[in-house]
Structures are given as C-alpha cells and as structure tokens.
C-alpha positions as a Markdown table, in Angstrom:
| # | Residue | x | y | z |
|---|---|---|---|---|
| 1 | Ala | 88.5 | 52.0 | 79.9 |
| 2 | Gly | 88.1 | 50.7 | 76.4 |
| 3 | Arg | 85.1 | 49.7 | 74.4 |
| 4 | Glu | 84.1 | 46.1 | 74.5 |
| 5 | Ser | 83.1 | 44.7 | 71.1 |
| 6 | Lys | 80.9 | 41.7 | 70.5 |
| 7 | Arg | 83.0 | 41.2 | 67.4 |
| 8 | Tyr | 85.8 | 39.8 | 69.7 |
| 9 | Thr | 83.8 | 38.4 | 72.6 |
| 10 | Val | 81.4 | 36.2 | 70.7 |
| 11 | Pro | 83.9 | 34.0 | 69.0 |
| 12 | Ile | 85.8 | 33.5 | 72.3 |
| 13 | Ala | 82.5 | 32.6 | 74.1 |
| 14 | Val | 81.7 | 30.1 | 71.3 |
| 15 | Met | 85.2 | 28.6 | 71.3 |
| 16 | Thr | 85.0 | 28.0 | 75.1 |
| 17 | Leu | 82.0 | 25.8 | 74.8 |
| 18 | Ala | 84.0 | 22.7 | 74.0 |
| 19 | Trp | 86.4 | 23.4 | 76.9 |
| 20 | Ala | 83.5 | 24.0 | 79.2 |
| 21 | Gly | 81.9 | 20.7 | 78.2 |
| 22 | Ala | 85.2 | 18.9 | 78.7 |
| 23 | Gly | 85.5 | 20.5 | 82.1 |
| 24 | Met | 82.0 | 19.4 | 83.1 |
| 25 | Ala | 82.7 | 15.9 | 82.0 |
| 26 | Gly | 86.0 | 16.0 | 84.0 |
| 27 | Leu | 84.1 | 17.2 | 87.1 |
| 28 | Ala | 81.5 | 14.5 | 86.7 |
| 29 | Ala | 84.2 | 11.9 | 86.5 |
| 30 | Ala | 86.1 | 13.4 | 89.5 |
| 31 | Trp | 82.9 | 13.5 | 91.6 |
| 32 | Gly | 82.1 | 9.9 | 90.6 |
| 33 | Ala | 78.9 | 11.0 | 89.1 |
| 34 | Glu | 77.1 | 8.2 | 87.3 |
| 35 | Gly | 73.8 | 7.7 | 85.6 |
| 36 | Gly | 71.4 | 10.5 | 86.4 |
| 37 | Ala | 74.0 | 13.0 | 87.6 |
| 38 | Thr | 76.0 | 12.7 | 84.3 |
| 39 | Arg | 72.8 | 13.1 | 82.3 |
| 40 | Arg | 71.9 | 16.2 | 84.3 |
| 41 | Leu | 75.4 | 17.7 | 83.7 |
| 42 | Arg | 75.0 | 17.0 | 79.9 |
| 43 | Trp | 71.6 | 18.5 | 79.9 |
| 44 | Ile | 72.9 | 21.7 | 81.7 |
| 45 | Ala | 75.8 | 21.9 | 79.2 |
| 46 | Gly | 73.4 | 21.5 | 76.2 |
| 47 | Val | 71.0 | 24.2 | 77.4 |
| 48 | Thr | 73.9 | 26.5 | 78.1 |
| 49 | Ala | 75.3 | 25.8 | 74.6 |
| 50 | Ile | 71.9 | 26.6 | 73.0 |
| 51 | Val | 71.5 | 29.8 | 74.9 |
| 52 | Leu | 75.0 | 31.0 | 74.0 |
| 53 | Cys | 74.4 | 30.1 | 70.4 |
| 54 | Phe | 71.2 | 32.2 | 70.2 |
| 55 | Trp | 73.1 | 35.0 | 71.8 |
| 56 | Ala | 76.1 | 34.6 | 69.5 |
| 57 | Leu | 74.0 | 34.3 | 66.3 |
| 58 | Arg | 72.2 | 37.7 | 66.7 |
| 59 | Ile | 72.5 | 39.9 | 63.6 |
| 60 | Pro | 75.8 | 41.8 | 63.9 |
| 61 | Gly | 75.2 | 45.5 | 64.2 |
| 62 | Ser | 71.5 | 45.2 | 64.8 |
| 63 | Asp | 71.9 | 47.2 | 68.0 |
| 64 | Lys | 73.3 | 50.0 | 65.9 |
| 65 | Ala | 70.4 | 50.3 | 63.5 |
| 66 | Gly | 69.3 | 53.6 | 65.0 |
| 67 | Glu | 72.7 | 55.1 | 64.1 |
| 68 | Arg | 72.3 | 54.1 | 60.5 |
| 69 | Ile | 68.7 | 55.5 | 60.4 |
| 70 | Ala | 69.7 | 58.8 | 62.0 |
| 71 | Gly | 72.6 | 59.2 | 59.6 |
| 72 | Leu | 70.4 | 58.5 | 56.6 |
| 73 | Trp | 67.9 | 61.0 | 57.8 |
| 74 | Ile | 70.6 | 63.7 | 58.2 |
| 75 | Arg | 71.9 | 62.9 | 54.6 |
| 76 | Glu | 68.3 | 63.4 | 53.3 |
| 77 | His | 67.6 | 66.6 | 55.2 |
| 78 | Ala | 71.0 | 68.4 | 55.3 |
| 79 | Gln | 71.3 | 71.7 | 53.5 |
| 80 | Ser | 74.9 | 71.0 | 52.4 |
| 81 | Glu | 76.6 | 68.2 | 50.6 |
| 82 | Arg | 78.8 | 67.4 | 53.6 |
| 83 | Pro | 77.1 | 68.5 | 56.8 |
| 84 | Arg | 79.1 | 68.8 | 60.1 |
| 85 | Val | 77.8 | 66.4 | 62.7 |
| 86 | Leu | 78.8 | 66.6 | 66.4 |
| 87 | Thr | 78.2 | 63.2 | 68.0 |
| 88 | Arg | 80.0 | 60.4 | 69.8 |
| 89 | Met | 78.9 | 57.9 | 67.2 |
| 90 | Asp | 81.1 | 57.8 | 64.1 |
| 91 | Arg | 78.6 | 55.5 | 62.3 |
| 92 | Val | 76.0 | 58.3 | 62.2 |
| 93 | Ala | 78.5 | 60.6 | 60.4 |
| 94 | Phe | 79.5 | 57.8 | 58.1 |
| 95 | Tyr | 75.9 | 57.2 | 56.9 |
| 96 | Ala | 75.2 | 60.9 | 56.7 |
| 97 | Arg | 78.3 | 61.4 | 54.6 |
| 98 | Ala | 79.2 | 64.1 | 57.0 |
| 99 | Leu | 82.2 | 65.6 | 58.6 |
| 100 | Tyr | 82.5 | 63.8 | 62.0 |
| 101 | Leu | 83.1 | 66.1 | 65.0 |
| 102 | Pro | 83.6 | 63.6 | 67.8 |
| 103 | Ile | 82.4 | 63.9 | 71.4 |
| 104 | Phe | 84.5 | 61.4 | 73.3 |
| 105 | Ser | 82.7 | 59.4 | 76.0 |
| 106 | His | 85.7 | 59.7 | 78.4 |
| 107 | Glu | 85.7 | 63.5 | 78.3 |
| 108 | Pro | 83.3 | 65.1 | 80.8 |
| 109 | Leu | 81.3 | 68.0 | 79.3 |
| 110 | Asp | 79.7 | 71.0 | 80.8 |
| 111 | Pro | 77.6 | 73.7 | 79.3 |
| 112 | Glu | 80.5 | 76.1 | 78.8 |
| 113 | Lys | 82.6 | 73.5 | 77.0 |
| 114 | Leu | 79.8 | 72.5 | 74.7 |
| 115 | Thr | 78.8 | 76.1 | 73.9 |
| 116 | Ala | 82.5 | 76.9 | 73.1 |
| 117 | Arg | 82.7 | 73.8 | 70.9 |
| 118 | Phe | 79.5 | 74.9 | 69.0 |
| 119 | Asp | 80.9 | 78.4 | 68.5 |
| 120 | Ala | 84.3 | 77.0 | 67.3 |
| 121 | Glu | 83.1 | 74.2 | 65.0 |
| 122 | Gln | 79.6 | 75.3 | 64.1 |
| 123 | Pro | 78.1 | 71.9 | 63.5 |
| 124 | Asp | 75.0 | 71.5 | 61.4 |
| 125 | Phe | 73.6 | 68.7 | 63.6 |
| 126 | Leu | 74.1 | 67.3 | 67.1 |
| 127 | Val | 73.2 | 63.6 | 67.6 |
| 128 | Ala | 72.6 | 62.6 | 71.2 |
| 129 | Asp | 72.0 | 59.3 | 73.0 |
| 130 | His | 71.9 | 58.3 | 76.6 |
| 131 | His | 75.7 | 58.1 | 76.7 |
| 132 | Leu | 75.9 | 61.8 | 76.0 |
| 133 | Glu | 73.7 | 62.5 | 79.0 |
| 134 | Glu | 76.1 | 60.3 | 81.1 |
| 135 | Val | 79.1 | 62.5 | 80.3 |
| 136 | Phe | 77.0 | 65.7 | 80.3 |
| 137 | Pro | 74.4 | 65.3 | 83.1 |
| 138 | Gly | 73.0 | 68.8 | 82.4 |
| 139 | Phe | 72.4 | 68.1 | 78.7 |
| 140 | Pro | 68.6 | 68.0 | 78.7 |
| 141 | Glu | 68.4 | 71.3 | 80.6 |
| 142 | Trp | 71.1 | 72.8 | 78.4 |
| 143 | Thr | 69.0 | 72.1 | 75.3 |
| 144 | Glu | 65.9 | 73.6 | 76.9 |
| 145 | Asn | 67.5 | 76.7 | 78.3 |
| 146 | Ala | 71.0 | 77.8 | 77.3 |
| 147 | Gly | 71.0 | 75.8 | 74.1 |
| 148 | Lys | 67.5 | 76.8 | 73.0 |
| 149 | Ala | 68.8 | 79.4 | 70.6 |
| 150 | Arg | 71.3 | 77.0 | 69.1 |
| 151 | Leu | 69.4 | 73.7 | 69.1 |
| 152 | Lys | 66.0 | 72.4 | 68.0 |
| 153 | Leu | 65.0 | 68.8 | 68.1 |
| 154 | Val | 64.3 | 67.9 | 64.5 |
| 155 | Tyr | 64.3 | 64.0 | 64.5 |
| 156 | Gln | 64.1 | 61.1 | 66.9 |
| 157 | Thr | 64.7 | 57.4 | 66.0 |
| 158 | Ala | 61.9 | 55.0 | 67.0 |
| 159 | Lys | 62.0 | 53.9 | 70.7 |
| 160 | Pro | 63.7 | 50.5 | 70.7 |
| 161 | Ser | 62.1 | 47.5 | 72.4 |
| 162 | Ser | 63.0 | 46.9 | 76.0 |
| 163 | Arg | 64.9 | 43.8 | 75.0 |
| 164 | Ser | 67.2 | 45.7 | 72.6 |
| 165 | Asp | 70.6 | 47.1 | 73.4 |
| 166 | Glu | 69.8 | 49.9 | 70.9 |
| 167 | Asp | 69.4 | 53.4 | 72.1 |
| 168 | Gln | 66.9 | 56.1 | 71.0 |
| 169 | Leu | 68.8 | 58.8 | 69.2 |
| 170 | Arg | 67.8 | 62.5 | 69.0 |
| 171 | Val | 69.0 | 64.7 | 66.2 |
| 172 | Tyr | 69.2 | 68.5 | 66.9 |
| 173 | Gln | 69.8 | 71.2 | 64.4 |
C-alpha cells in the first residue's frame, strides 16, 4: 500500500469536473429531461463543482503544519547541531535540521524492536503521532513503563481542530 498524495489527486478531481458536467448533460438529453429537470441537474453540477473547488483550494501542506512546528521546536531545543530524530515523518527531521531515523508505517513494531533500535541508533528525540500507535499498539504503555528510563515527553503540538486532517504530535527525549 502506498501513500495517497493530494498533490496528485486534486488536479485529477478538478480536471474531471468538465467531463462530469458533460456526462450529466448527456444523461439529461438521454432521459429526455427538459425544463426543470435540466435546471436541477445543472444546479447539482454547480454545487458539486463549488464544493470540490473549496476542497481543492485548501492551502497545500496545511495538514502538515504540526510537523513543521515540532521540527522547529526540536531545532531550538536540541543540544547538538544535528540531532538524531526517530520518527515516521521526514518533514519533522527536515525542519529540525536533524538526522532522520525513519520508522516505516508498514513495519509492525513491538517493545523489543523499539528498545533495540534505541540502543543501536541512540536518537536524541522520538516524534510520535497516532500512526505510530497504529503500527505499535503498545506504544503508550511502553513510554509509561519500559520506556520510562529512556523517554520523557518534552513537547506536544497544539491539538488540531476536529475538522483538520492534522495530527497532534508528541516529542519525547
């Protein structure tokens, strides 16, 4: 399974509007719709186009603002010039000017794997989001119990609004 990017899906959705409109006009003609039915179909097509345009015209990357904020926080508070950041989000490491130690979403994690990874790579920070908890269901307990000596929650991004796709990020040190 790959990652779906709005960078590619939005232009395709916008380009299909004309074809969808032509298809609706063709259906109206095939069904013999006249007068009010044709107007209703045009109204439905117009509302659909407006909704899709609002969806398409969102600020690109606005759902990733927390990653930038967490990265900038790490850059400000890191003890070294190039901290080591263990995360699944490369954007955090980019803004932190850090060495990126990836956690891949497709790789299931367990406490032993993560502990061994910490011992081997010795990251300065771990940045977690809800996706990390999906691939490592025991993560919250691990931070409270087995990970206590290794990790301390040092920063959390603001809780996003319920309408946002953004995630609340937690930075551990």
